[in-house]
CSV table of C-alpha atoms in Angstrom, one decimal:
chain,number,residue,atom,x,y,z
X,1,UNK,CA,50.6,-42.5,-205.7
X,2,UNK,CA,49.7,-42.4,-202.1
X,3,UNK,CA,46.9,-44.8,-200.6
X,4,UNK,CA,45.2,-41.8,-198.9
X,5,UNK,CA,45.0,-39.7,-202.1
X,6,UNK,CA,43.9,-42.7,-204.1
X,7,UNK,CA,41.4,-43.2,-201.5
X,8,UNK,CA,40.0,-39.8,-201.4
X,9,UNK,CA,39.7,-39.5,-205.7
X,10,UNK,CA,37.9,-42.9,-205.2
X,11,UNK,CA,35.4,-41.4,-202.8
X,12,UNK,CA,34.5,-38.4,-205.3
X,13,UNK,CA,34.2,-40.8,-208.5
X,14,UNK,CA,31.8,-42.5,-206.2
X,15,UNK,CA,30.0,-39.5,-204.9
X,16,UNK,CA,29.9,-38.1,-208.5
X,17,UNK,CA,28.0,-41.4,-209.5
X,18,UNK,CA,25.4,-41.4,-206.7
X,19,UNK,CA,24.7,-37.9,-208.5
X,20,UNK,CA,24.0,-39.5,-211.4
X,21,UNK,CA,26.7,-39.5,-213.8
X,22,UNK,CA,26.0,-35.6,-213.8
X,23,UNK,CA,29.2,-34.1,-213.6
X,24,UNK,CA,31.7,-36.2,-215.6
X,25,UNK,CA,34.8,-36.9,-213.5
X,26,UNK,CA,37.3,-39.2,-215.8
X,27,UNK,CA,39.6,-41.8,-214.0
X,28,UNK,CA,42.9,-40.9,-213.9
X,29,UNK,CA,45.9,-41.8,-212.0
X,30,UNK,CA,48.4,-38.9,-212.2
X,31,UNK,CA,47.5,-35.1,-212.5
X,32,UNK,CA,49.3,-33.0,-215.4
X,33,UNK,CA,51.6,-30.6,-214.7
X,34,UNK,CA,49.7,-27.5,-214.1
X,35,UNK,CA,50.3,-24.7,-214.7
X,36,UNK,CA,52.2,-24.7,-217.7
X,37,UNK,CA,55.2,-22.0,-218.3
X,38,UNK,CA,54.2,-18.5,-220.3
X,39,UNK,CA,50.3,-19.8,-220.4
X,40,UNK,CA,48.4,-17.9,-218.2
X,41,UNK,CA,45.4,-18.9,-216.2
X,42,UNK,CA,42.3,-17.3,-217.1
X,43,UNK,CA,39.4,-16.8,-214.5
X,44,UNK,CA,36.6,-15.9,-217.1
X,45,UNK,CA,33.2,-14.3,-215.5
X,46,UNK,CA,30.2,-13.6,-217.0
X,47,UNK,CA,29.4,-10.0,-215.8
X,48,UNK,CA,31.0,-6.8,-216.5
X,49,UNK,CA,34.0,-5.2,-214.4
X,50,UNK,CA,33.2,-3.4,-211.3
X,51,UNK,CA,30.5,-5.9,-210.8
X,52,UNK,CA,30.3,-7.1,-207.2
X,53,UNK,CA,31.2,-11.1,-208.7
X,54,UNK,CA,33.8,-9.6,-210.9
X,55,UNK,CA,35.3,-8.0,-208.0
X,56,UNK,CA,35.1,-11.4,-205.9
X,57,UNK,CA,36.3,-13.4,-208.6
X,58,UNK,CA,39.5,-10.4,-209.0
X,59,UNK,CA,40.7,-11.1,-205.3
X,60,UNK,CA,40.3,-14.9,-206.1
X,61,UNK,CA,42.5,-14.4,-209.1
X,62,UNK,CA,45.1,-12.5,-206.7
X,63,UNK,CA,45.2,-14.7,-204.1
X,64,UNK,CA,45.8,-17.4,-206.8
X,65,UNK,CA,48.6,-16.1,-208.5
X,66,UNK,CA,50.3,-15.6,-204.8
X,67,UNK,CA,49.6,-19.0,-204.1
X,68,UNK,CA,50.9,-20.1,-208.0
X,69,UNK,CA,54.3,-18.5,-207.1
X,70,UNK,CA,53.5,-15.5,-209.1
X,71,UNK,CA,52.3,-17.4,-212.2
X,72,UNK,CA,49.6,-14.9,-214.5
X,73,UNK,CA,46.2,-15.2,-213.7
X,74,UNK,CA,43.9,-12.9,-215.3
X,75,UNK,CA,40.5,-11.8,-215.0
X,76,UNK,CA,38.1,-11.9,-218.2
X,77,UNK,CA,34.9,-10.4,-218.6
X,78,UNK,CA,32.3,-12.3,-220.7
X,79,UNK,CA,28.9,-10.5,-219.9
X,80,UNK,CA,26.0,-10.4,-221.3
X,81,UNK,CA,23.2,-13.5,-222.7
X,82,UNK,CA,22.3,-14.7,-219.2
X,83,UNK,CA,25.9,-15.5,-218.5
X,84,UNK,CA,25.8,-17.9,-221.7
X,85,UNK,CA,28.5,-16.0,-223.1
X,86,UNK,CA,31.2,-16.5,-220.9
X,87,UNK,CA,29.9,-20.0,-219.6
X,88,UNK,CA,30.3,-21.1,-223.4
X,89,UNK,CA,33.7,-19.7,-223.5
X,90,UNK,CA,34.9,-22.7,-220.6
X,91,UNK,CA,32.8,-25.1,-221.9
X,92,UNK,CA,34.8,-25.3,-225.0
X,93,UNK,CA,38.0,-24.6,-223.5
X,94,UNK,CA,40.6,-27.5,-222.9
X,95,UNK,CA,40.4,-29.2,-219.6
X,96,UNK,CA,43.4,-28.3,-218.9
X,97,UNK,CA,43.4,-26.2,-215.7
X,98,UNK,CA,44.1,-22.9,-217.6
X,99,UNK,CA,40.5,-22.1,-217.9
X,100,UNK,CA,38.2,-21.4,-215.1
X,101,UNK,CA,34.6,-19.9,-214.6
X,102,UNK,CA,33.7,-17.4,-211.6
X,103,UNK,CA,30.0,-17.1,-212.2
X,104,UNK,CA,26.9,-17.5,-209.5
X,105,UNK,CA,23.8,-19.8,-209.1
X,106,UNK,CA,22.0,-19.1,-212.3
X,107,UNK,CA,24.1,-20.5,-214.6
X,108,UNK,CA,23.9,-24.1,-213.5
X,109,UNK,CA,20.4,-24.2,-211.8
X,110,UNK,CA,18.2,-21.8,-213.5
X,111,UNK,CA,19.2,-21.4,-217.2
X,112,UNK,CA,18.3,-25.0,-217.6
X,113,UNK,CA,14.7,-24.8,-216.5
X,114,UNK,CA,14.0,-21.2,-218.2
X,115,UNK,CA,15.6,-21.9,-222.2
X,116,UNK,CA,14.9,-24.6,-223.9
X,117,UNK,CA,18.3,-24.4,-225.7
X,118,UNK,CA,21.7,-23.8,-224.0
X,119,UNK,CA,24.7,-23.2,-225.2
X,120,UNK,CA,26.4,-25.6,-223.2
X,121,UNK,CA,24.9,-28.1,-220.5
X,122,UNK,CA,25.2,-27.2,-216.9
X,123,UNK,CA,26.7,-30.3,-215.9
X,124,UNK,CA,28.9,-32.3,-218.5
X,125,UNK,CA,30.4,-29.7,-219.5
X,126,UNK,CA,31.7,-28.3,-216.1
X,127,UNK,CA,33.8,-29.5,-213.2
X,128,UNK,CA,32.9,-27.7,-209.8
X,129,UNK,CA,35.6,-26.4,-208.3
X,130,UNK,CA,34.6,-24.6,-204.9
X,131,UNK,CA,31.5,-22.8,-203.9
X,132,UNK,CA,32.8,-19.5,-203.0
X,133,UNK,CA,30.2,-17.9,-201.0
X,134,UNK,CA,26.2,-18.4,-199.9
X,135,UNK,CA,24.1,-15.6,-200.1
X,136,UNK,CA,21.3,-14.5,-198.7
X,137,UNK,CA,18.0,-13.0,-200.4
X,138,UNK,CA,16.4,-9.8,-198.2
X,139,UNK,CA,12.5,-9.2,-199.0
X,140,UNK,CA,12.2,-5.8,-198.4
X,141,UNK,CA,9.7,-3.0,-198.8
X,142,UNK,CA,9.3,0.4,-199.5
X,143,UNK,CA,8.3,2.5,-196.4
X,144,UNK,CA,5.0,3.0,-197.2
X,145,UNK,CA,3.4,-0.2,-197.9
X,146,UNK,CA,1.0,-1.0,-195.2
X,147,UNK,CA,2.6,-4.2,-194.0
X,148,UNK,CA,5.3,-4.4,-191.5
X,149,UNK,CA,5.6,-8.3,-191.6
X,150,UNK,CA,5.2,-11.5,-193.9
X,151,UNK,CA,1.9,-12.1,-192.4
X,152,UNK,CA,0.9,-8.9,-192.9
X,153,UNK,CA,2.2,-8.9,-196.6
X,154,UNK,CA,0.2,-12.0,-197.1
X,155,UNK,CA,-3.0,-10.9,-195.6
X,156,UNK,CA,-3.0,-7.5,-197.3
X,157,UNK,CA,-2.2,-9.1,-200.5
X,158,UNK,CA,-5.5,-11.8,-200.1
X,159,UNK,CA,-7.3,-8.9,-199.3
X,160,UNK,CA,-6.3,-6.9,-202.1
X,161,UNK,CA,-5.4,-9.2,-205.2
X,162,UNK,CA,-3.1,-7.9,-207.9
X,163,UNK,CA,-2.5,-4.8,-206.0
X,164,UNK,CA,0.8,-5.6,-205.2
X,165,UNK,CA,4.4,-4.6,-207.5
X,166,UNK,CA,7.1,-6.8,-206.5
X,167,UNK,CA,10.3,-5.5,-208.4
X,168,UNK,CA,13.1,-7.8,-210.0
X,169,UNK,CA,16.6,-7.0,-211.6
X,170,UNK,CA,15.9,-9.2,-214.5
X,171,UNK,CA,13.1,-11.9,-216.0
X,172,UNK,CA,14.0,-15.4,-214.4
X,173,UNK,CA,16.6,-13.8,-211.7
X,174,UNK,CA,16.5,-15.3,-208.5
X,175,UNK,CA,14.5,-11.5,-207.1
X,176,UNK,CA,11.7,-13.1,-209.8
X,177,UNK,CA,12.2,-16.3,-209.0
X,178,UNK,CA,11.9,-15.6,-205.2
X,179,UNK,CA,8.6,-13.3,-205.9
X,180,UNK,CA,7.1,-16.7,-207.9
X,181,UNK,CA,7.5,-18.5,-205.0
X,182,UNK,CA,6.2,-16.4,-202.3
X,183,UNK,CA,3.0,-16.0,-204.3
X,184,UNK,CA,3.0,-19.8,-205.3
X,185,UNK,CA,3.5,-20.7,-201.2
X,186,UNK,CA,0.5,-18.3,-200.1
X,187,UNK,CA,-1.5,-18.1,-202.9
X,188,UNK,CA,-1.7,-14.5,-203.3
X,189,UNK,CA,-1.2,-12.6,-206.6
X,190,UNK,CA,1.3,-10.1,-207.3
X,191,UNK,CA,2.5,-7.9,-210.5
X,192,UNK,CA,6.0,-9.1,-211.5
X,193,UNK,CA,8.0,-5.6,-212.8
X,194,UNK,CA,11.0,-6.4,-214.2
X,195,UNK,CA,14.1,-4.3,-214.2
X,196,UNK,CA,17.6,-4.0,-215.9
X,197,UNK,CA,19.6,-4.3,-213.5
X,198,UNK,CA,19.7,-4.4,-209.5
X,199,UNK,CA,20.8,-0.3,-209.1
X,200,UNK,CA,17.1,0.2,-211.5
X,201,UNK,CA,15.1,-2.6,-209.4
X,202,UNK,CA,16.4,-0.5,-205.8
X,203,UNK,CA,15.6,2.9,-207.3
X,204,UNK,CA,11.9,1.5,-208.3
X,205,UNK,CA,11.9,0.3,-204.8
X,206,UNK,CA,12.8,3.5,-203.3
X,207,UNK,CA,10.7,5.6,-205.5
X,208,UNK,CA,7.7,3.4,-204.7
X,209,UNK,CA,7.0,2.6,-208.1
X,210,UNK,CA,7.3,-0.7,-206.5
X,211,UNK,CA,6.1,-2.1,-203.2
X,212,UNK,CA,8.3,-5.5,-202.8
X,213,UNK,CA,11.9,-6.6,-204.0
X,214,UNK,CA,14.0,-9.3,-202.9
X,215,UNK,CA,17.1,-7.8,-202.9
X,216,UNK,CA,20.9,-8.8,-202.3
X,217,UNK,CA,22.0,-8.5,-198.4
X,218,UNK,CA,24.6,-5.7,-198.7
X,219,UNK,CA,22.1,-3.7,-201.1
X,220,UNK,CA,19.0,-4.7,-198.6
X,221,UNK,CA,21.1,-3.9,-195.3
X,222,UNK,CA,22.4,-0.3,-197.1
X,223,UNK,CA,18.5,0.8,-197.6
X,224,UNK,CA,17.1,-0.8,-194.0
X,225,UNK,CA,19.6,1.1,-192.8
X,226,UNK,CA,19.1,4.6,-194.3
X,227,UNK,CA,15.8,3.8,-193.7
X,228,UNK,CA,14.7,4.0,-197.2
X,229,UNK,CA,13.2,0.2,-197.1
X,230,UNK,CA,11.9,-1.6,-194.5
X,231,UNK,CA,12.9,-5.3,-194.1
X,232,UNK,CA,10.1,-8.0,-193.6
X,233,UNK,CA,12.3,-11.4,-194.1
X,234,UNK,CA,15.2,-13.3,-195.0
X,235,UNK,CA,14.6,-16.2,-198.0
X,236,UNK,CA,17.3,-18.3,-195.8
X,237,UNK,CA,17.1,-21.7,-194.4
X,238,UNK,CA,18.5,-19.3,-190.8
X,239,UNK,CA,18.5,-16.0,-189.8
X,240,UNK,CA,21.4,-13.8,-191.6
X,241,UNK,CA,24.3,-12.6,-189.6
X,242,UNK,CA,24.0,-9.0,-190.6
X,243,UNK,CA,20.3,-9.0,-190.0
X,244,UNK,CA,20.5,-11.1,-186.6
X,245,UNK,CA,16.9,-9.4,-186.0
X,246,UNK,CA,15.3,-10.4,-189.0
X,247,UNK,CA,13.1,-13.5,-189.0
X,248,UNK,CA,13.6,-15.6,-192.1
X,249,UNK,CA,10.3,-15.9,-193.8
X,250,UNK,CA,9.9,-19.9,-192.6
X,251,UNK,CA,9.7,-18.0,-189.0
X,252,UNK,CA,7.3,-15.7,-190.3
X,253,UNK,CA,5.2,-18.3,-191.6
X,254,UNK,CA,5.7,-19.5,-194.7
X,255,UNK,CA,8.3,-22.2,-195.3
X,256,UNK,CA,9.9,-23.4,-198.6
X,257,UNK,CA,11.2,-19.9,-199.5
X,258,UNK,CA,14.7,-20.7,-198.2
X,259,UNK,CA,17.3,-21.5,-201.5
X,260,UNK,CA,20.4,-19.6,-201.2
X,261,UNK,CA,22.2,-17.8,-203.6
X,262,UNK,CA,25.8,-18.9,-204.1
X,263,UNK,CA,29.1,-17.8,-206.3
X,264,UNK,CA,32.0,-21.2,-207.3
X,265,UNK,CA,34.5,-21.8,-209.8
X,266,UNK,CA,34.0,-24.2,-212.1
X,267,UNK,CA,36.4,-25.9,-214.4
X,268,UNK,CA,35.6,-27.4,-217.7
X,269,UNK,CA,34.3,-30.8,-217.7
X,270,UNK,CA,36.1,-34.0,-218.3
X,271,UNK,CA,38.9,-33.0,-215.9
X,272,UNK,CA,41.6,-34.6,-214.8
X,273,UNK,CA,40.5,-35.9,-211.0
X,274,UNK,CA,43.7,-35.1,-209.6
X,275,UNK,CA,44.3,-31.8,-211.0
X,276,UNK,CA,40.7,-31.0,-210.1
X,277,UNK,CA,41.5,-31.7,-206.7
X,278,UNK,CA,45.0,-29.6,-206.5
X,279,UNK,CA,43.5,-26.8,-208.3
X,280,UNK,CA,40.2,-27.3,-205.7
X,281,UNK,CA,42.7,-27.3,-203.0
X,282,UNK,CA,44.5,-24.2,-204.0
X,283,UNK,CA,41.0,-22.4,-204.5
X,284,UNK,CA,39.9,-22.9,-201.1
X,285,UNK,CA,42.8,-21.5,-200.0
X,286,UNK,CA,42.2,-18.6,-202.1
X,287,UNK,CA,38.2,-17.8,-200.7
X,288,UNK,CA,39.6,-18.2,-197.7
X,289,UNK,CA,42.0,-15.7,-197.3
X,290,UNK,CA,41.7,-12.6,-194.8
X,291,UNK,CA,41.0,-10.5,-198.2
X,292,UNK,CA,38.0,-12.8,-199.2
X,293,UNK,CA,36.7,-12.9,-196.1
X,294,UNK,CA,36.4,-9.6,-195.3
X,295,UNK,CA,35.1,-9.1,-198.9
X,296,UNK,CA,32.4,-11.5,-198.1
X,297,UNK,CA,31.8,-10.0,-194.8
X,298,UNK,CA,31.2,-6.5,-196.4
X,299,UNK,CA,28.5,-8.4,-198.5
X,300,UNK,CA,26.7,-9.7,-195.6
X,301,UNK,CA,27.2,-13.0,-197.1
X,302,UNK,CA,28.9,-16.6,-195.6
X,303,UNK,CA,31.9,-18.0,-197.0
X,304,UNK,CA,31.9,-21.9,-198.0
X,305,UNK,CA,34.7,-23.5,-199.4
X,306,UNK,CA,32.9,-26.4,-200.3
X,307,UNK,CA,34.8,-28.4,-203.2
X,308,UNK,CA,34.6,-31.3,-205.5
X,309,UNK,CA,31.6,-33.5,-204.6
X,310,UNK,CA,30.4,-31.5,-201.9
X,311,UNK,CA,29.8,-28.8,-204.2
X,312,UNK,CA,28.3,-30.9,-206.9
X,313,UNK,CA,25.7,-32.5,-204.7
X,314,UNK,CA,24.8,-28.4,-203.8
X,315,UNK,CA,24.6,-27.4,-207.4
X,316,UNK,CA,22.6,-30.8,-208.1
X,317,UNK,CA,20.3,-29.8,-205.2
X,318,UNK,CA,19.5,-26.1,-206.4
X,319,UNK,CA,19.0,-27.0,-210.0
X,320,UNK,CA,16.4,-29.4,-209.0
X,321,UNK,CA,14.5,-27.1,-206.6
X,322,UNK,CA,14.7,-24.1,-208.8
X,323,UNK,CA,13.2,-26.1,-211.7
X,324,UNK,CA,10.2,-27.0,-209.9
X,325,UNK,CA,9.7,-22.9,-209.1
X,326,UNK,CA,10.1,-22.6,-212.6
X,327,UNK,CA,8.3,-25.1,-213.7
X,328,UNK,CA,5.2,-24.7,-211.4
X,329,UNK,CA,5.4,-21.1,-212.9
X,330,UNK,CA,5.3,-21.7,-216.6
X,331,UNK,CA,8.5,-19.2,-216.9
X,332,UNK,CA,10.4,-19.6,-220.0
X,333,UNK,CA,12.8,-16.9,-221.9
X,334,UNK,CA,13.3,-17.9,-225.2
């Protein structure tokens, strides 16, 4: 073994600790052979085909196999149960490198504030792998609400309490979560509507059977555009590349409404350090392809890359934050 690879596997172990003992990252000196002959590696993701993560985690998977050689890797759906389903699925898998999760920020930093029983817990049980992307969260309003601004949101809602629909694509998804703290931050009040689904949440939005959603950015840029919304702020820590214009709602006024979405790939915990780091290494090659960053581009959203500890100190950092939303909130979903 190299000095400069047992150096850098030191410095994780001893990130992973400063983290708490969260994510459990085993000493070991040589990585496995990976992957093994006729066993495929599976990426499994916990939203249907043709979803916009499913297609992410697809051009992953592709860029993978290229860089395996050629060796199978295979997308598998697991949808459904607040991506329990296919998170459960790795979590019981060998950690073996021929079992992966693609899934996004909820799993790991919102399920375990909003149930009080999971199927798996978000850190033991994982490895993070590479945050794929960051996105960004768009508040956005229907044409005809008399606001053109955050300040002018606020104000109307003050003056008008409980007058106000805010649209999300499901109970405890970030578009709630985000609506929680905007009223929480101001103090105004505001009907929660919740929808199945982001295409039901826009169409309430456009119809104006809702005044307020925070949407996605490609979805939010799509209806600014066709002027069928209006945009008032971006729930970023800076202003989003595809909406250079926009102010992010700290420069409109009201700071603390700034944690970014995200999409990674996880392994299952109790990996092997070293493999962890080769498969990291050939992931980051992967979501950083000309394919995935053009994909991510189309998105409006900014590619990461972020591995190993780097990525467990993000995920650390969002589960904490989002639990005191929920918390402050009182949201539970079981």
């Amino acid at each position: 073994m190299n000095t400069t690879s047992t150096r850098r596997r030191t410095a994780v172990l001893a990130t992973a600790c400063l983290l708490g003992g969260l994510f459990t990252l085993p000493a070991a000196a040589q990585a496995p052979a990976w992957p093994t002959a006729g066993k495929p590696v599976r990426i499994v993701v916990p939203f249907p085909p043709g979803s916009g993560s499913d297609a992410n985690a697809r051009i992953v998977g592709k860029q993978l196999q290229d860089l395996l050689g050629g060796h199978p890797v295979i997308i598998e759906n697991k949808p459904g149960a607040g991506t329990f389903i296919g998170a459960q699925d790795v979590a019981r898998s060998a950690a073996d490198g021929h079992t992966l999760l693609y899934t996004i920020v909820i799993t790991h930093t919102q399920n375990p504030h909003l149930y009080a029983k999971l199927p798996y817990d978000p850190f033991k049980d994982f490895t993070p792998l590479t945050q794929v992307m960051k996105s960004a969260t768009v508040l956005i309003a229907h044409p005809s609400a008399p606001f053109n601004t955050v300040k002018e949101l606020v104000a109307y809602a003050k003056a008008n309490p409980g007058k106000l629909n805010y649209a999300s694509f499901s109970p405890g998804s970030t578009s709630h979560l985000n609506g929680e703290l905007l009223s929480q931050r101001t103090g105004i009040q505001m009907v929660h509507v919740p929808y199945k689904g982001t295409a039901d949440a826009s169409r309430a939005l456009v119809a104006g059977d809702v005044q307020l959603y925070f949407d996605g950015t490609s979805s939010a840029v799509a209806l600014i555009k066709a002027g069928r919304a209006k945009g008032l702020g971006t729930a970023t820590p800076k202003r989003v590349p595809v909406l250079p214009d926009m102010p992010t709602i700290a420069e409109a006024g009201v700071a603390g409404i700034d944690i970014v979405g995200w999409q990674g790939l996880f392994g299952p915990g109790n990996m092997n350090p070293a493999l962890a780091e080769r498969i990291a290494g050939l992931l980051q090659k992967a979501v950083t392809s000309a394919e995935m960053l053009q994909a991510i581009e189309r998105q409006g959203n900014e590619p990461s890359g972020a591995s190993g500890a780097e990525f467990a100190a993000i995920v650390k950092n969002d589960h904490d934050r989002w639990g005191e939303v929920i918390r402050a909130a009182n949201i539970k979903l079981d």
